[in-house]
Amino acid sequence: DQQVKQNSPSLSVQEGRISILNCDYTNSMFDYFLWYKKYPAEGPTFLISISSIKDKNEDGRFTVFLNKSAKHLSLHIVPSQPGDSAVYFCAATRSGGYQKVTFGIGTKLQVIP
Amino acid sequence: NAGVMQNPRHLVRRRGQEARLRCSPMKGHSHVYWYRQLPEEGLKFMVYLQKENIIDESGMPKERFSAEFPKEGPSILRIQQVVRGDSAAYFCASSPGGEPLEQYFGPGTRLTVT
């Protein structure tokens, strides 16, 4: 039972253009969402998050949008840079004390110079 | 301030042997999480430990797998009698408190079972 789904295994984007990575979730109890970035041979690193009380959170070139009714979120990277080439994991959890974090399978982004 | 350390980075075991994976959390962190990433899959939660306590092991296979986080020393993930299906990348994360929102990941141990 995959509660967090990233349906695009890979994405290629030209440098300078926008990258849009999508994520869907099925568990309506999730109220906190995170994006992690992972380079080969390294562990995931936290990128950006959003609480369900918001529909948008921005940090520099990275913006996450949340559509609660559709149970969908997306990560926008603009402008995309070659150093953004990595695997991006969407993750979801419930806030407040300890709750497990559930990860998607990841989307491999390649930014072409 | 050193990050989360994992060793070994690569581990090769024959079927039936034991694998021991070590995780040293960031300084000041007393909460450790273990995840497994099978080929073509995402990170799957395995177990959450605090010092000397297992808090949540709902993601651990019922047999052959165990984890500990002793008062002194690193957290250990132990896999007995390994099988080929155990081949995966095992990641450890740590956090200062019980909020998994602040998890910091180590570089992972890649286990290969031959």
Coordinates of N, CA and C in Angstrom, one line a residue:
Chain A
D1 N 0.9 -1.2 0.0 CA 0.0 0.0 0.0 C 0.9 1.2 0.0
Q2 N 1.0 1.9 -1.2 CA 1.9 3.0 -1.3 C 1.1 4.3 -1.0
Q3 N 1.4 4.9 0.2 CA 0.6 6.0 0.6 C 1.1 7.3 0.0
V4 N 2.4 7.3 -0.4 CA 3.0 8.5 -1.1 C 3.5 8.1 -2.4
K5 N 2.9 8.7 -3.5 CA 3.2 8.2 -4.8 C 3.9 9.3 -5.6
Q6 N 5.0 8.9 -6.2 CA 5.7 9.8 -7.2 C 5.7 9.0 -8.5
N7 N 4.8 9.4 -9.4 CA 4.5 8.6 -10.6 C 5.5 8.8 -11.7
S8 N 6.3 9.8 -11.6 CA 7.3 10.1 -12.7 C 8.7 9.6 -12.1
P9 N 9.2 8.5 -12.7 CA 10.5 8.1 -12.2 C 11.7 9.0 -12.6
S10 N 11.5 9.7 -13.7 CA 12.6 10.6 -14.1 C 12.0 11.8 -14.8
L11 N 12.8 12.8 -14.9 CA 12.5 14.1 -15.5 C 13.7 14.8 -16.0
S12 N 13.7 15.3 -17.3 CA 14.8 16.0 -17.8 C 14.4 17.4 -18.2
V13 N 15.2 18.4 -17.8 CA 14.8 19.8 -18.0 C 16.1 20.6 -18.4
Q14 N 15.9 21.5 -19.3 CA 17.0 22.4 -19.7 C 17.3 23.3 -18.6
E15 N 18.6 23.6 -18.5 CA 19.1 24.6 -17.5 C 18.4 25.9 -17.7
G16 N 18.0 26.5 -16.6 CA 17.3 27.8 -16.7 C 15.8 27.7 -16.8
R17 N 15.3 26.5 -17.1 CA 13.8 26.4 -17.2 C 13.3 25.9 -15.8
I18 N 12.0 25.7 -15.8 CA 11.4 25.3 -14.5 C 11.3 23.8 -14.4
S19 N 11.6 23.2 -13.3 CA 11.4 21.8 -13.0 C 10.2 21.7 -12.1
I20 N 9.3 20.8 -12.4 CA 8.1 20.5 -11.6 C 8.0 19.0 -11.3
L21 N 8.1 18.8 -10.0 CA 8.1 17.4 -9.5 C 6.8 17.2 -8.8
N22 N 6.1 16.1 -9.1 CA 4.8 15.9 -8.5 C 4.7 14.8 -7.5
C23 N 3.7 14.8 -6.6 CA 3.6 13.8 -5.6 C 2.1 13.8 -5.2
D24 N 1.6 12.6 -5.0 CA 0.3 12.4 -4.6 C 0.3 11.5 -3.3
Y25 N -0.7 11.7 -2.4 CA -0.8 10.9 -1.2 C -2.2 10.4 -1.0
T26 N -2.3 9.4 -0.3 CA -3.7 8.8 -0.1 C -4.2 8.9 1.3
N27 N -3.3 9.0 2.3 CA -3.6 9.1 3.7 C -4.1 10.5 4.1
S28 N -5.3 10.7 4.4 CA -5.9 12.0 4.7 C -5.4 12.5 6.1
M29 N -4.8 11.6 6.8 CA -4.3 12.0 8.1 C -2.9 12.7 8.0
F30 N -2.3 12.6 6.9 CA -1.0 13.3 6.7 C -1.3 14.8 6.7
D31 N -0.5 15.6 7.5 CA -0.6 17.0 7.6 C 0.7 17.8 7.5
Y32 N 1.7 17.1 7.2 CA 3.0 17.7 7.0 C 3.8 17.0 6.0
F33 N 4.4 17.8 5.0 CA 5.0 17.2 3.8 C 6.4 17.7 3.6
L34 N 7.3 16.9 3.2 CA 8.7 17.3 3.1 C 9.2 16.8 1.7
W35 N 10.2 17.5 1.2 CA 10.9 17.1 0.1 C 12.4 17.0 0.5
Y36 N 13.0 15.8 0.0 CA 14.4 15.6 0.3 C 15.1 15.4 -1.1
K37 N 16.3 15.8 -1.1 CA 17.1 15.7 -2.3 C 18.3 14.7 -2.0
K38 N 18.6 13.8 -2.9 CA 19.6 12.8 -2.7 C 20.5 12.7 -3.9
Y39 N 21.8 12.9 -3.6 CA 22.9 12.7 -4.6 C 23.3 11.2 -4.5
P40 N 23.9 10.7 -5.6 CA 24.4 9.3 -5.5 C 25.5 9.2 -4.4
A41 N 25.4 8.1 -3.7 CA 26.4 7.7 -2.7 C 26.3 8.6 -1.5
E42 N 25.2 9.4 -1.3 CA 25.0 10.2 -0.2 C 23.6 9.9 0.4
G43 N 23.4 10.4 1.7 CA 22.1 10.2 2.2 C 21.2 11.4 1.8
P44 N 19.9 11.2 2.0 CA 19.0 12.3 1.6 C 19.2 13.5 2.5
T45 N 19.0 14.7 1.9 CA 19.1 15.9 2.7 C 17.8 16.7 2.6
F46 N 17.4 17.2 3.7 CA 16.1 18.0 3.7 C 16.2 19.2 2.8
L47 N 15.1 19.4 2.1 CA 15.1 20.6 1.1 C 14.1 21.6 1.5
I48 N 12.8 21.2 1.7 CA 11.8 22.2 2.0 C 10.6 21.4 2.5
S49 N 9.7 22.0 3.3 CA 8.5 21.4 3.8 C 7.3 22.3 3.8
I50 N 6.2 21.7 4.0 CA 5.0 22.5 4.1 C 4.0 21.9 5.0
S51 N 3.3 22.7 5.8 CA 2.3 22.2 6.7 C 0.9 22.3 5.9
S52 N 0.0 21.5 6.3 CA -1.3 21.5 5.7 C -2.1 22.8 5.9
I53 N -1.7 23.6 6.8 CA -2.4 24.9 7.0 C -2.0 25.9 5.9
K54 N -1.0 25.6 5.1 CA -0.6 26.5 4.0 C -0.8 25.8 2.7
D55 N -0.8 26.6 1.6 CA -0.9 25.9 0.3 C 0.4 26.2 -0.5
K56 N 1.3 27.0 0.1 CA 2.5 27.3 -0.6 C 3.6 27.6 0.4
N57 N 4.8 27.2 0.1 CA 6.0 27.6 0.8 C 7.1 27.8 -0.1
E58 N 7.8 28.8 0.1 CA 8.9 29.2 -0.8 C 10.2 29.4 -0.1
D59 N 11.3 28.9 -0.8 CA 12.6 29.1 -0.2 C 13.6 29.2 -1.3
G60 N 13.9 30.5 -1.7 CA 14.8 30.7 -2.8 C 14.2 30.2 -4.1
R61 N 15.0 29.3 -4.8 CA 14.5 28.8 -6.1 C 13.5 27.7 -5.9
F62 N 13.2 27.3 -4.7 CA 12.3 26.1 -4.5 C 11.0 26.6 -3.9
T63 N 9.9 26.1 -4.5 CA 8.6 26.4 -4.0 C 7.8 25.1 -3.9
V64 N 7.1 24.8 -2.8 CA 6.3 23.7 -2.8 C 4.8 24.2 -2.7
F65 N 4.0 23.5 -3.5 CA 2.5 23.8 -3.5 C 1.8 22.6 -3.0
L66 N 0.7 22.9 -2.2 CA -0.1 21.8 -1.6 C -1.5 22.0 -2.0
N67 N -2.1 21.0 -2.6 CA -3.6 21.0 -2.9 C -4.2 19.9 -2.1
K68 N -4.8 20.3 -0.9 CA -5.3 19.3 0.0 C -6.5 18.5 -0.6
S69 N -7.3 19.2 -1.3 CA -8.5 18.6 -1.8 C -8.2 17.5 -2.8
A70 N -7.1 17.7 -3.5 CA -6.6 16.7 -4.5 C -5.6 15.8 -4.0
K71 N -5.2 16.0 -2.7 CA -4.1 15.2 -2.1 C -2.9 15.2 -3.0
H72 N -2.5 16.4 -3.4 CA -1.4 16.5 -4.3 C -0.5 17.6 -3.9
L73 N 0.8 17.4 -4.1 CA 1.8 18.5 -3.9 C 2.8 18.4 -5.0
S74 N 3.4 19.6 -5.2 CA 4.4 19.7 -6.2 C 5.6 20.6 -5.8
L75 N 6.7 20.3 -6.3 CA 7.9 21.0 -6.0 C 8.3 21.7 -7.3
H76 N 8.5 23.0 -7.2 CA 8.9 23.8 -8.4 C 10.3 24.3 -8.1
I77 N 11.2 24.1 -9.1 CA 12.5 24.6 -9.0 C 12.7 25.6 -10.2
V78 N 13.0 26.9 -9.9 CA 13.2 27.8 -11.0 C 14.1 28.9 -10.6
P79 N 15.1 29.2 -11.4 CA 15.5 28.4 -12.6 C 16.3 27.2 -12.2
S80 N 16.1 26.1 -13.0 CA 16.9 24.9 -12.7 C 18.3 25.0 -13.1
Q81 N 19.2 24.4 -12.3 CA 20.6 24.4 -12.5 C 21.2 23.0 -12.6
P82 N 22.3 22.8 -13.2 CA 22.8 21.5 -13.3 C 23.1 20.8 -12.0
G83 N 23.4 21.6 -11.0 CA 23.7 21.1 -9.6 C 22.4 20.5 -9.0
D84 N 21.2 20.8 -9.6 CA 20.0 20.3 -9.0 C 19.7 18.9 -9.4
S85 N 20.5 18.4 -10.3 CA 20.4 17.0 -10.8 C 20.6 16.0 -9.6
A86 N 19.6 15.3 -9.3 CA 19.5 14.5 -8.1 C 18.2 13.7 -8.1
V87 N 18.1 12.8 -7.1 CA 16.8 12.2 -6.9 C 16.0 12.9 -5.8
Y88 N 14.8 13.2 -6.1 CA 14.0 14.0 -5.1 C 12.9 13.1 -4.6
F89 N 12.9 13.0 -3.2 CA 11.9 12.2 -2.5 C 10.8 13.1 -1.9
C90 N 9.6 12.8 -2.1 CA 8.5 13.4 -1.4 C 8.2 12.6 -0.2
A91 N 7.9 13.2 0.9 CA 7.6 12.5 2.1 C 6.4 13.1 2.9
A92 N 5.8 12.3 3.7 CA 4.6 12.8 4.4 C 4.5 12.2 5.8
T93 N 4.0 13.0 6.7 CA 3.8 12.5 8.1 C 2.7 13.3 8.8
R94 N 2.5 12.9 10.0 CA 1.6 13.7 10.9 C 2.4 14.5 11.8
S95 N 2.1 15.7 12.0 CA 2.8 16.6 13.0 C 2.4 16.3 14.4
G96 N 3.2 16.8 15.3 CA 2.9 16.7 16.7 C 3.4 15.4 17.3
G97 N 4.6 15.5 17.9 CA 5.2 14.3 18.6 C 5.8 13.4 17.5
Y98 N 6.1 12.2 18.0 CA 6.6 11.2 17.0 C 5.6 10.6 16.1
Q99 N 5.9 10.7 14.8 CA 5.1 10.0 13.8 C 6.0 9.6 12.7
K100 N 5.8 8.4 12.2 CA 6.6 7.9 11.1 C 6.5 8.8 9.9
V101 N 7.7 8.9 9.2 CA 7.7 9.6 7.9 C 7.6 8.6 6.8
T102 N 6.7 8.8 5.9 CA 6.5 7.9 4.7 C 7.0 8.5 3.5
F103 N 7.9 7.8 2.8 CA 8.6 8.4 1.6 C 8.0 7.8 0.3
G104 N 8.0 8.6 -0.7 CA 7.7 8.1 -2.1 C 9.0 7.4 -2.6
I105 N 8.9 6.9 -3.9 CA 10.0 6.2 -4.5 C 11.0 7.1 -5.1
G106 N 10.7 8.4 -5.2 CA 11.7 9.3 -5.8 C 11.5 9.6 -7.3
T107 N 11.9 10.8 -7.7 CA 12.0 11.2 -9.1 C 13.4 11.6 -9.4
K108 N 14.0 11.1 -10.4 CA 15.3 11.5 -10.8 C 15.3 12.6 -11.7
L109 N 15.8 13.7 -11.3 CA 15.8 15.0 -12.1 C 17.2 15.1 -12.7
Q110 N 17.2 15.4 -14.0 CA 18.4 15.7 -14.8 C 18.2 17.1 -15.4
V111 N 19.1 18.0 -15.0 CA 19.1 19.3 -15.6 C 20.2 19.4 -16.6
I112 N 19.8 19.6 -17.8 CA 20.8 19.6 -19.0 C 21.3 21.0 -19.2
P113 N 22.7 21.1 -19.2 CA 23.3 22.4 -19.4 C 23.0 22.9 -20.8
Chain B
N1 N 31.2 20.2 13.5 CA 30.1 19.3 14.0 C 29.9 18.2 13.0
A2 N 30.4 17.0 13.3 CA 30.3 15.9 12.4 C 28.8 15.5 12.2
G3 N 28.5 15.1 11.0 CA 27.2 14.7 10.7 C 27.0 13.2 11.2
V4 N 25.9 12.6 10.7 CA 25.6 11.2 11.0 C 26.6 10.3 10.3
M5 N 27.2 9.5 11.0 CA 28.2 8.6 10.5 C 27.7 7.2 10.4
Q6 N 28.0 6.5 9.3 CA 27.6 5.1 9.1 C 28.8 4.3 8.6
N7 N 28.9 3.2 9.2 CA 30.0 2.3 8.7 C 29.6 0.8 8.8
P8 N 30.1 0.0 7.9 CA 30.9 0.4 6.8 C 30.0 1.0 5.7
R9 N 30.6 1.6 4.7 CA 29.8 2.2 3.6 C 29.4 1.1 2.6
H10 N 30.2 0.1 2.5 CA 29.9 -1.0 1.7 C 30.2 -2.3 2.4
L11 N 29.2 -3.3 2.3 CA 29.4 -4.5 3.0 C 28.9 -5.6 2.1
V12 N 29.8 -6.6 2.0 CA 29.5 -7.8 1.2 C 29.4 -9.0 2.1
R13 N 28.3 -9.7 2.0 CA 28.1 -10.9 2.8 C 27.6 -12.0 1.9
R14 N 28.0 -13.3 2.3 CA 27.5 -14.4 1.6 C 26.2 -14.8 2.3
R15 N 25.3 -15.5 1.5 CA 24.1 -15.9 2.1 C 24.3 -16.7 3.4
G16 N 23.6 -16.5 4.4 CA 23.7 -17.2 5.7 C 24.6 -16.5 6.7
Q17 N 25.4 -15.5 6.3 CA 26.2 -14.8 7.2 C 25.4 -13.7 7.9
E18 N 26.1 -13.1 8.9 CA 25.5 -12.0 9.6 C 26.0 -10.6 9.1
A19 N 25.2 -9.6 9.1 CA 25.6 -8.3 8.7 C 25.3 -7.4 9.9
R20 N 26.3 -6.6 10.2 CA 26.2 -5.6 11.3 C 26.5 -4.2 10.7
L21 N 25.5 -3.3 10.8 CA 25.6 -2.0 10.3 C 25.6 -1.0 11.5
R22 N 26.5 -0.1 11.5 CA 26.6 0.9 12.6 C 26.2 2.3 12.2
C23 N 25.7 3.0 13.2 CA 25.3 4.4 13.0 C 25.6 5.2 14.2
S24 N 26.4 6.2 14.0 CA 26.7 7.2 15.1 C 25.9 8.4 14.8
P25 N 25.0 8.8 15.6 CA 24.2 10.0 15.4 C 25.0 11.3 15.5
M26 N 24.4 12.3 15.1 CA 25.0 13.7 15.3 C 25.2 13.9 16.7
K27 N 26.2 14.7 17.1 CA 26.4 15.1 18.5 C 25.2 15.8 19.0
G28 N 24.7 15.3 20.2 CA 23.6 15.9 20.8 C 22.2 15.3 20.4
H29 N 22.3 14.3 19.4 CA 21.1 13.7 19.0 C 20.9 12.3 19.8
S30 N 19.8 12.1 20.3 CA 19.6 10.9 21.0 C 18.5 10.0 20.4
H31 N 18.0 10.4 19.2 CA 17.0 9.6 18.5 C 17.5 9.1 17.2
V32 N 17.3 7.9 16.9 CA 17.9 7.3 15.7 C 16.8 6.5 14.9
Y33 N 16.8 6.7 13.6 CA 15.9 6.0 12.8 C 16.6 5.2 11.7
W34 N 16.2 4.0 11.4 CA 16.8 3.2 10.3 C 15.8 3.1 9.2
Y35 N 16.3 3.2 8.0 CA 15.5 3.1 6.8 C 16.2 2.1 5.8
R36 N 15.4 1.5 4.9 CA 16.0 0.6 3.9 C 15.5 1.1 2.6
Q37 N 16.4 1.1 1.6 CA 16.0 1.4 0.2 C 16.4 0.2 -0.6
L38 N 15.3 -0.5 -1.1 CA 15.5 -1.6 -2.0 C 15.7 -1.0 -3.4
P39 N 16.3 -1.8 -4.3 CA 16.4 -1.3 -5.7 C 15.1 -0.9 -6.3
E40 N 15.0 0.3 -6.9 CA 13.8 0.8 -7.6 C 12.7 1.1 -6.6
E41 N 13.0 1.3 -5.3 CA 12.0 1.6 -4.3 C 12.4 2.8 -3.5
G42 N 11.5 3.4 -2.8 CA 11.8 4.5 -1.9 C 12.3 4.0 -0.6
L43 N 12.5 5.0 0.3 CA 13.0 4.7 1.6 C 11.8 4.1 2.4
K44 N 12.1 3.0 3.1 CA 11.1 2.4 3.9 C 11.5 2.4 5.3
F45 N 10.7 3.0 6.2 CA 11.0 3.0 7.6 C 11.1 1.6 8.2
M46 N 12.1 1.4 9.1 CA 12.3 0.1 9.7 C 12.1 0.3 11.2
V47 N 12.9 1.1 11.9 CA 12.8 1.2 13.3 C 13.2 2.5 13.8
Y48 N 12.7 2.9 15.0 CA 13.0 4.2 15.7 C 13.4 3.8 17.1
L49 N 14.6 4.3 17.4 CA 15.2 4.0 18.8 C 15.6 5.3 19.5
Q50 N 15.5 5.3 20.8 CA 16.1 6.2 21.6 C 17.2 5.4 22.4
K51 N 18.0 6.1 23.2 CA 19.0 5.5 23.9 C 18.4 4.3 24.8
E52 N 18.9 3.1 24.5 CA 18.5 1.9 25.2 C 17.0 1.5 25.0
N53 N 16.3 2.2 24.2 CA 14.9 1.8 24.0 C 14.5 1.7 22.5
I54 N 13.7 0.8 22.2 CA 13.1 0.7 20.9 C 11.7 1.3 21.0
I55 N 11.5 2.4 20.2 CA 10.2 3.1 20.3 C 9.2 2.5 19.3
D56 N 9.6 2.3 18.1 CA 8.7 1.9 17.1 C 9.5 0.9 16.1
E57 N 9.1 -0.3 16.1 CA 9.8 -1.3 15.2 C 8.8 -1.9 14.2
S58 N 7.8 -1.1 13.9 CA 6.7 -1.6 13.1 C 7.2 -1.9 11.6
G59 N 8.3 -1.3 11.2 CA 8.8 -1.6 9.9 C 9.9 -2.6 9.8
M60 N 10.2 -3.3 10.9 CA 11.2 -4.3 10.9 C 10.6 -5.6 10.5
P61 N 11.3 -6.4 9.6 CA 10.9 -7.8 9.4 C 10.9 -8.5 10.7
K62 N 10.0 -9.4 10.8 CA 9.8 -10.1 12.1 C 10.9 -11.0 12.5
E63 N 11.6 -11.5 11.5 CA 12.7 -12.5 11.7 C 14.0 -12.0 11.2
R64 N 15.1 -12.3 11.8 CA 16.4 -12.1 11.4 C 16.9 -10.7 11.6
F65 N 16.1 -9.7 11.8 CA 16.5 -8.3 11.9 C 16.3 -7.9 13.4
S66 N 17.3 -7.2 13.9 CA 17.2 -6.6 15.2 C 18.0 -5.3 15.2
A67 N 17.7 -4.4 16.1 CA 18.3 -3.1 16.3 C 18.5 -2.8 17.7
E68 N 19.6 -2.1 18.0 CA 19.8 -1.6 19.3 C 20.5 -0.2 19.3
F69 N 20.4 0.5 20.4 CA 21.0 1.8 20.5 C 21.4 1.8 22.0
P70 N 22.6 1.3 22.3 CA 23.1 1.2 23.7 C 23.4 2.6 24.3
K71 N 23.5 2.6 25.6 CA 23.8 3.8 26.3 C 25.1 4.4 25.8
E72 N 26.1 3.6 25.5 CA 27.3 4.0 25.0 C 27.6 3.4 23.6
G73 N 28.0 4.2 22.7 CA 28.4 3.6 21.4 C 27.3 3.8 20.3
P74 N 27.6 3.3 19.1 CA 26.6 3.6 18.0 C 25.4 2.7 18.1
S75 N 24.4 3.1 17.3 CA 23.3 2.2 17.1 C 23.7 1.1 16.1
I76 N 23.2 -0.1 16.3 CA 23.6 -1.3 15.5 C 22.3 -1.8 14.9
L77 N 22.3 -2.0 13.6 CA 21.3 -2.8 12.9 C 21.9 -4.2 12.5
R78 N 21.3 -5.2 13.0 CA 21.9 -6.6 12.8 C 20.9 -7.4 12.0
I79 N 21.5 -8.0 11.0 CA 20.7 -8.9 10.1 C 21.4 -10.3 10.2
Q80 N 20.7 -11.2 10.7 CA 21.2 -12.6 10.8 C 20.8 -13.4 9.5
Q81 N 21.7 -14.3 9.2 CA 21.4 -15.3 8.1 C 20.9 -14.5 6.9
V82 N 21.7 -13.6 6.4 CA 21.3 -12.8 5.3 C 20.9 -13.6 4.0
V83 N 20.0 -13.1 3.3 CA 19.5 -13.6 2.0 C 19.7 -12.6 0.9
R84 N 19.6 -13.0 -0.3 CA 19.8 -12.1 -1.4 C 18.9 -10.9 -1.4
G85 N 17.7 -11.1 -0.9 CA 16.7 -10.1 -0.8 C 17.0 -9.0 0.2
D86 N 18.0 -9.2 1.0 CA 18.4 -8.2 2.0 C 19.3 -7.2 1.3
S87 N 19.8 -7.4 0.1 CA 20.7 -6.5 -0.6 C 19.9 -5.2 -0.8
A88 N 20.5 -4.1 -0.3 CA 19.8 -2.8 -0.3 C 20.8 -1.8 0.3
A89 N 20.3 -0.5 0.2 CA 21.0 0.6 0.9 C 20.3 0.8 2.2
Y90 N 21.0 0.8 3.3 CA 20.4 1.0 4.6 C 20.9 2.4 5.1
F91 N 19.9 3.3 5.4 CA 20.2 4.6 5.9 C 19.8 4.8 7.3
C92 N 20.6 5.5 8.0 CA 20.3 5.9 9.4 C 20.1 7.4 9.4
A93 N 19.2 7.8 10.3 CA 19.0 9.2 10.5 C 18.9 9.5 12.0
S94 N 19.2 10.7 12.4 CA 19.1 11.0 13.8 C 18.4 12.4 13.9
S95 N 17.9 12.6 15.1 CA 17.2 13.9 15.4 C 17.5 14.2 16.9
P96 N 17.4 15.5 17.2 CA 17.6 15.9 18.6 C 16.5 15.5 19.5
G97 N 15.3 15.4 19.0 CA 14.1 15.1 19.8 C 13.3 14.1 19.0
G98 N 12.1 13.8 19.4 CA 11.3 12.8 18.8 C 10.6 13.2 17.6
E99 N 10.8 14.5 17.2 CA 10.1 15.0 16.0 C 10.9 14.5 14.7
P100 N 10.3 13.7 13.9 CA 11.1 13.2 12.7 C 11.2 14.3 11.7
L101 N 10.6 15.4 11.9 CA 10.8 16.5 11.0 C 12.2 17.0 10.9
E102 N 13.0 16.8 11.9 CA 14.3 17.3 11.9 C 15.4 16.2 11.7
Q103 N 15.0 15.2 10.9 CA 16.0 14.1 10.7 C 17.1 14.5 9.8
Y104 N 18.3 14.0 10.2 CA 19.5 14.2 9.4 C 20.0 12.8 9.1
F105 N 20.2 12.6 7.8 CA 20.6 11.3 7.3 C 22.1 11.1 7.2
G106 N 22.5 9.9 7.4 CA 23.9 9.5 7.1 C 24.0 9.1 5.6
P107 N 25.2 8.7 5.2 CA 25.5 8.4 3.8 C 25.0 7.0 3.4
G108 N 24.6 6.2 4.4 CA 24.1 4.9 4.0 C 25.2 3.8 4.0
T109 N 24.7 2.6 4.2 CA 25.6 1.4 4.0 C 24.9 0.6 2.9
R110 N 25.7 0.3 1.9 CA 25.2 -0.6 0.8 C 25.6 -2.0 1.1
L111 N 24.6 -2.8 1.3 CA 24.8 -4.3 1.6 C 24.5 -5.1 0.4
T112 N 25.5 -5.9 0.0 CA 25.3 -6.8 -1.1 C 25.5 -8.2 -0.6
V113 N 24.5 -9.0 -0.8 CA 24.5 -10.4 -0.4 C 24.8 -11.3 -1.7
T114 N 25.8 -12.1 -1.6 CA 26.2 -12.9 -2.8 C 25.8 -14.4 -2.6

